[in-house]
mmCIF file of C-alpha atoms in Angstrom:
data_model
loop_
_atom_site.group_PDB
_atom_site.id
_atom_site.type_symbol
_atom_site.label_atom_id
_atom_site.label_comp_id
_atom_site.label_asym_id
_atom_site.label_seq_id
_atom_site.Cartn_x
_atom_site.Cartn_y
_atom_site.Cartn_z
ATOM 1 C CA MET D 1 0.080 -0.018 0.192
ATOM 2 C CA ASN D 2 1.369 3.517 -0.974
ATOM 3 C CA TYR D 3 0.078 6.212 1.408
ATOM 4 C CA GLN D 4 0.739 10.048 1.805
ATOM 5 C CA THR D 5 -0.212 11.779 5.132
ATOM 6 C CA ILE D 6 -1.728 15.004 4.598
ATOM 7 C CA PRO D 7 -1.974 17.207 7.941
ATOM 8 C CA VAL D 8 -5.222 19.174 7.860
ATOM 9 C CA THR D 9 -7.035 21.828 10.128
ATOM 10 C CA SER D 10 -5.605 23.664 13.135
ATOM 11 C CA PHE D 11 -6.027 20.408 14.809
ATOM 12 C CA GLU D 12 -3.179 18.692 12.676
ATOM 13 C CA GLN D 13 -5.327 15.761 11.974
ATOM 14 C CA ASN D 14 -3.526 13.315 9.721
ATOM 15 C CA CYS D 15 -5.802 12.741 6.593
ATOM 16 C CA SER D 16 -4.182 9.902 4.720
ATOM 17 C CA LEU D 17 -4.307 9.382 0.944
ATOM 18 C CA ILE D 18 -3.870 5.705 0.392
ATOM 19 C CA TRP D 19 -3.710 3.830 -3.174
ATOM 20 C CA CYS D 20 -2.796 0.607 -4.957
ATOM 21 C CA PRO D 21 0.510 0.878 -6.672
ATOM 22 C CA GLU D 22 -0.587 -1.517 -9.352
ATOM 23 C CA THR D 23 -4.084 0.362 -10.399
ATOM 24 C CA HIS D 24 -3.464 3.596 -8.826
ATOM 25 C CA THR D 25 -6.774 3.298 -7.348
ATOM 26 C CA ALA D 26 -7.173 5.472 -4.003
ATOM 27 C CA ALA D 27 -9.312 6.072 -1.043
ATOM 28 C CA ILE D 28 -9.095 9.308 1.395
ATOM 29 C CA VAL D 29 -9.185 8.412 4.781
ATOM 30 C CA ASP D 30 -10.383 11.021 7.423
ATOM 31 C CA PRO D 31 -10.530 13.935 5.259
ATOM 32 C CA GLY D 32 -11.086 16.522 8.299
ATOM 33 C CA GLY D 33 -10.764 19.501 6.487
ATOM 34 C CA ASP D 34 -8.565 21.580 3.994
ATOM 35 C CA ALA D 35 -10.237 19.934 0.927
ATOM 36 C CA GLY D 36 -8.328 21.993 -1.581
ATOM 37 C CA LYS D 37 -4.828 20.552 0.083
ATOM 38 C CA ILE D 38 -6.221 17.205 -0.126
ATOM 39 C CA GLU D 39 -7.089 17.610 -3.684
ATOM 40 C CA ALA D 40 -3.799 18.990 -4.739
ATOM 41 C CA GLN D 41 -2.023 15.799 -3.145
ATOM 42 C CA VAL D 42 -4.449 13.825 -5.393
ATOM 43 C CA ALA D 43 -3.195 15.376 -8.217
ATOM 44 C CA GLU D 44 0.076 15.399 -7.876
ATOM 45 C CA GLN D 45 0.175 11.690 -7.004
ATOM 46 C CA GLY D 46 -1.907 11.121 -10.173
ATOM 47 C CA VAL D 47 -4.163 8.262 -8.380
ATOM 48 C CA ASN D 48 -7.865 8.006 -9.116
ATOM 49 C CA VAL D 49 -10.063 8.233 -5.781
ATOM 50 C CA SER D 50 -12.862 5.542 -5.694
ATOM 51 C CA GLN D 51 -14.122 6.203 -2.125
ATOM 52 C CA ILE D 52 -13.916 8.369 1.208
ATOM 53 C CA LEU D 53 -12.965 6.148 4.184
ATOM 54 C CA LEU D 54 -13.981 7.114 7.818
ATOM 55 C CA THR D 55 -12.692 5.931 11.164
ATOM 56 C CA HIS D 56 -15.233 7.648 13.148
ATOM 57 C CA GLY D 57 -17.574 10.594 13.526
ATOM 58 C CA HIS D 58 -15.665 13.478 14.753
ATOM 59 C CA LEU D 59 -15.342 16.684 12.989
ATOM 60 C CA ASP D 60 -11.833 16.562 12.816
ATOM 61 C CA HIS D 61 -11.685 13.589 10.873
ATOM 62 C CA VAL D 62 -14.934 14.114 8.608
ATOM 63 C CA GLY D 63 -15.103 17.769 8.026
ATOM 64 C CA ALA D 64 -14.608 17.575 4.200
ATOM 65 C CA ALA D 65 -15.975 14.079 3.531
ATOM 66 C CA ALA D 66 -19.104 15.461 1.789
ATOM 67 C CA GLU D 67 -17.424 17.946 -0.348
ATOM 68 C CA LEU D 68 -14.663 15.541 -1.674
ATOM 69 C CA ALA D 69 -17.356 12.913 -2.246
ATOM 70 C CA LYS D 70 -19.023 15.327 -4.404
ATOM 71 C CA VAL D 71 -15.878 16.357 -6.101
ATOM 72 C CA TYR D 72 -14.854 13.054 -7.119
ATOM 73 C CA GLY D 73 -18.469 11.554 -7.369
ATOM 74 C CA VAL D 74 -17.470 8.643 -4.924
ATOM 75 C CA PRO D 75 -19.270 7.185 -1.992
ATOM 76 C CA VAL D 76 -18.435 7.790 1.960
ATOM 77 C CA VAL D 77 -17.956 4.542 3.338
ATOM 78 C CA GLY D 78 -17.571 4.016 7.365
ATOM 79 C CA PRO D 79 -17.499 4.443 10.270
ATOM 80 C CA HIS D 80 -19.805 1.710 12.263
ATOM 81 C CA LYS D 81 -23.308 2.925 12.675
ATOM 82 C CA ALA D 82 -22.988 3.451 16.353
ATOM 83 C CA ASP D 83 -21.226 6.617 15.706
ATOM 84 C CA ALA D 84 -24.229 7.648 13.617
ATOM 85 C CA PHE D 85 -25.009 10.330 16.375
ATOM 86 C CA TRP D 86 -21.447 11.953 15.959
ATOM 87 C CA LEU D 87 -22.279 12.473 12.198
ATOM 88 C CA GLU D 88 -25.837 13.799 12.710
ATOM 89 C CA GLY D 89 -24.361 16.342 15.275
ATOM 90 C CA LEU D 90 -21.751 17.791 12.993
ATOM 91 C CA PRO D 91 -23.191 21.249 12.932
ATOM 92 C CA THR D 92 -23.032 21.628 16.747
ATOM 93 C CA GLN D 93 -19.571 20.365 16.345
ATOM 94 C CA SER D 94 -18.656 22.664 14.157
ATOM 95 C CA GLN D 95 -20.045 25.429 15.890
ATOM 96 C CA MET D 96 -18.508 24.405 19.227
ATOM 97 C CA PHE D 97 -14.787 24.219 17.790
ATOM 98 C CA GLY D 98 -15.094 27.372 15.548
ATOM 99 C CA PHE D 99 -15.035 25.243 12.361
ATOM 100 C CA PRO D 100 -17.015 26.283 9.211
ATOM 101 C CA HIS D 101 -20.570 25.049 9.290
ATOM 102 C CA CYS D 102 -20.826 21.199 8.540
ATOM 103 C CA ALA D 103 -23.980 19.567 7.599
ATOM 104 C CA PRO D 104 -25.049 16.260 8.878
ATOM 105 C CA LEU D 105 -23.554 13.404 7.213
ATOM 106 C CA THR D 106 -25.018 9.759 6.445
ATOM 107 C CA PRO D 107 -22.399 7.435 4.945
ATOM 108 C CA ASP D 108 -23.160 5.569 1.695
ATOM 109 C CA ARG D 109 -22.068 2.287 3.714
ATOM 110 C CA TRP D 110 -21.667 1.608 7.587
ATOM 111 C CA LEU D 111 -19.033 -0.924 8.206
ATOM 112 C CA GLU D 112 -18.943 -3.846 10.638
ATOM 113 C CA GLU D 113 -16.047 -5.639 12.101
ATOM 114 C CA GLY D 114 -14.989 -8.766 9.716
ATOM 115 C CA GLU D 115 -15.978 -6.965 6.662
ATOM 116 C CA THR D 116 -13.376 -5.672 3.989
ATOM 117 C CA VAL D 117 -13.007 -2.805 1.759
ATOM 118 C CA GLN D 118 -11.202 -3.051 -1.251
ATOM 119 C CA VAL D 119 -8.920 -0.264 -2.789
ATOM 120 C CA GLY D 120 -7.834 -1.463 -6.293
ATOM 121 C CA ASN D 121 -5.884 -4.710 -5.369
ATOM 122 C CA LEU D 122 -5.667 -3.845 -1.554
ATOM 123 C CA LEU D 123 -7.868 -5.516 0.785
ATOM 124 C CA LEU D 124 -8.573 -3.594 4.243
ATOM 125 C CA GLU D 125 -9.886 -5.348 7.143
ATOM 126 C CA ILE D 126 -12.302 -3.724 9.328
ATOM 127 C CA LEU D 127 -11.822 -4.016 13.052
ATOM 128 C CA LEU D 128 -14.103 -2.166 15.739
ATOM 129 C CA CYS D 129 -12.295 -0.609 18.220
ATOM 130 C CA PRO D 130 -14.709 1.460 20.644
ATOM 131 C CA GLY D 131 -13.836 3.832 23.373
ATOM 132 C CA HIS D 132 -12.866 7.056 21.876
ATOM 133 C CA THR D 133 -16.283 6.792 20.289
ATOM 134 C CA PRO D 134 -18.438 3.906 20.117
ATOM 135 C CA GLY D 135 -18.280 3.221 16.380
ATOM 136 C CA HIS D 136 -14.486 3.740 15.975
ATOM 137 C CA ILE D 137 -13.279 1.408 13.369
ATOM 138 C CA VAL D 138 -9.732 0.848 11.982
ATOM 139 C CA PHE D 139 -8.479 -0.396 8.537
ATOM 140 C CA PHE D 140 -5.930 -3.040 8.346
ATOM 141 C CA ASP D 141 -3.677 -4.099 5.132
ATOM 142 C CA ARG D 142 -2.354 -7.448 6.183
ATOM 143 C CA THR D 143 -0.175 -7.538 3.284
ATOM 144 C CA SER D 144 1.554 -4.452 3.579
ATOM 145 C CA ARG D 145 1.537 -4.626 7.512
ATOM 146 C CA LEU D 146 -0.102 -1.209 7.682
ATOM 147 C CA LEU D 147 -2.771 -0.184 9.911
ATOM 148 C CA ILE D 148 -4.777 3.130 10.008
ATOM 149 C CA SER D 149 -5.685 3.608 13.356
ATOM 150 C CA GLY D 150 -7.486 6.813 13.603
ATOM 151 C CA ASP D 151 -7.742 7.835 17.167
ATOM 152 C CA VAL D 152 -7.438 4.612 19.063
ATOM 153 C CA ILE D 153 -3.722 4.393 19.547
ATOM 154 C CA PHE D 154 -0.850 7.086 19.100
ATOM 155 C CA ASN D 155 2.886 7.226 19.282
ATOM 156 C CA GLY D 156 3.076 7.274 23.007
ATOM 157 C CA GLY D 157 -0.587 7.837 23.748
ATOM 158 C CA VAL D 158 -4.179 6.700 23.094
ATOM 159 C CA GLY D 159 -7.322 8.217 22.194
ATOM 160 C CA ARG D 160 -9.339 10.701 24.594
ATOM 161 C CA THR D 161 -12.233 8.910 26.094
ATOM 162 C CA ASP D 162 -14.098 11.915 27.852
ATOM 163 C CA PHE D 163 -16.747 12.392 24.924
ATOM 164 C CA PRO D 164 -20.020 11.043 25.044
ATOM 165 C CA GLN D 165 -20.247 7.381 24.853
ATOM 166 C CA GLY D 166 -16.591 7.283 25.360
ATOM 167 C CA SER D 167 -15.149 4.671 27.727
ATOM 168 C CA HIS D 168 -11.382 4.420 28.593
ATOM 169 C CA SER D 169 -11.637 0.540 29.385
ATOM 170 C CA ASP D 170 -13.019 -0.315 26.207
ATOM 171 C CA LEU D 171 -10.253 1.455 24.485
ATOM 172 C CA ILE D 172 -7.478 -0.561 26.382
ATOM 173 C CA LYS D 173 -9.239 -3.514 25.885
ATOM 174 C CA ALA D 174 -9.757 -2.933 21.937
ATOM 175 C CA ILE D 175 -5.951 -1.969 21.547
ATOM 176 C CA LYS D 176 -4.730 -4.970 23.629
ATOM 177 C CA THR D 177 -7.123 -7.618 22.183
ATOM 178 C CA LYS D 178 -7.556 -6.639 18.640
ATOM 179 C CA LEU D 179 -4.315 -4.600 17.682
ATOM 180 C CA LEU D 180 -1.447 -5.464 19.492
ATOM 181 C CA PRO D 181 -1.983 -9.120 18.205
ATOM 182 C CA LEU D 182 -1.843 -8.184 14.662
ATOM 183 C CA GLY D 183 1.875 -8.178 15.372
ATOM 184 C CA ASP D 184 4.852 -6.142 16.444
ATOM 185 C CA ASP D 185 5.879 -5.263 13.013
ATOM 186 C CA VAL D 186 2.758 -3.641 12.056
ATOM 187 C CA THR D 187 3.073 0.097 11.443
ATOM 188 C CA PHE D 188 0.263 2.417 12.369
ATOM 189 C CA LEU D 189 -0.705 5.709 11.065
ATOM 190 C CA PRO D 190 -2.513 7.553 13.665
ATOM 191 C CA GLY D 191 -4.928 10.243 13.442
ATOM 192 C CA HIS D 192 -2.580 12.756 14.930
ATOM 193 C CA GLY D 193 1.011 12.914 15.365
ATOM 194 C CA PRO D 194 3.984 10.737 13.911
ATOM 195 C CA LYS D 195 3.534 7.108 12.909
ATOM 196 C CA SER D 196 4.889 4.259 14.903
ATOM 197 C CA THR D 197 5.001 0.298 15.242
ATOM 198 C CA LEU D 198 2.589 -1.901 17.475
ATOM 199 C CA GLY D 199 5.860 -3.720 19.203
ATOM 200 C CA ARG D 200 7.149 -0.076 19.906
ATOM 201 C CA GLU D 201 4.086 0.886 21.639
ATOM 202 C CA ARG D 202 3.405 -2.536 23.446
ATOM 203 C CA ILE D 203 6.563 -1.814 25.177
ATOM 204 C CA SER D 204 6.777 1.610 25.610
ATOM 205 C CA ASN D 205 3.552 3.417 25.800
ATOM 206 C CA PRO D 206 2.386 4.186 29.332
ATOM 207 C CA PHE D 207 -1.121 3.539 28.843
ATOM 208 C CA LEU D 208 -0.564 -0.059 27.974
ATOM 209 C CA GLN D 209 1.789 -0.856 30.834
#
């Protein structure tokens, strides 16, 4: 899997442009805002966007999803339907954080654990990892050993759980029972900050000790 990390908005959220090197078919993961910046990267890489993928329903991860779906004429896929209330509340979220108005969003397809998403010849496995939000999912490319983890786990940290329907115990359980077993060699691209590996976090992340 080829990827380009594109930090967007004042939250420095990591939007990921991922693509299949064989077909140049691409997906945009968590476009939180700055649609023009994301479009410029798509053009620079010369790839064909087939879908918008969402890990969860927070504004800083979905703010430009509807706009980019319209630009490229593609569906919005994910997260899990347990995050529907977050997507319905996008106008309130945008007002609260001083972002441009963001209309409620209903994805074209909700995702369940065990399902897969295809991007060209890439196959992304879906794991449900609640805690930061109840419907947070992650995307795992088993062949490339790459994980797009959203706001579940970070380099040296884990996601906040003080939001409505958040749960720290659920979050830690998801990391320990679903993510760490994927293997120490797995590199993850988090929703904020630098990438890391699951092996490094298993040993050094203070929240996992």
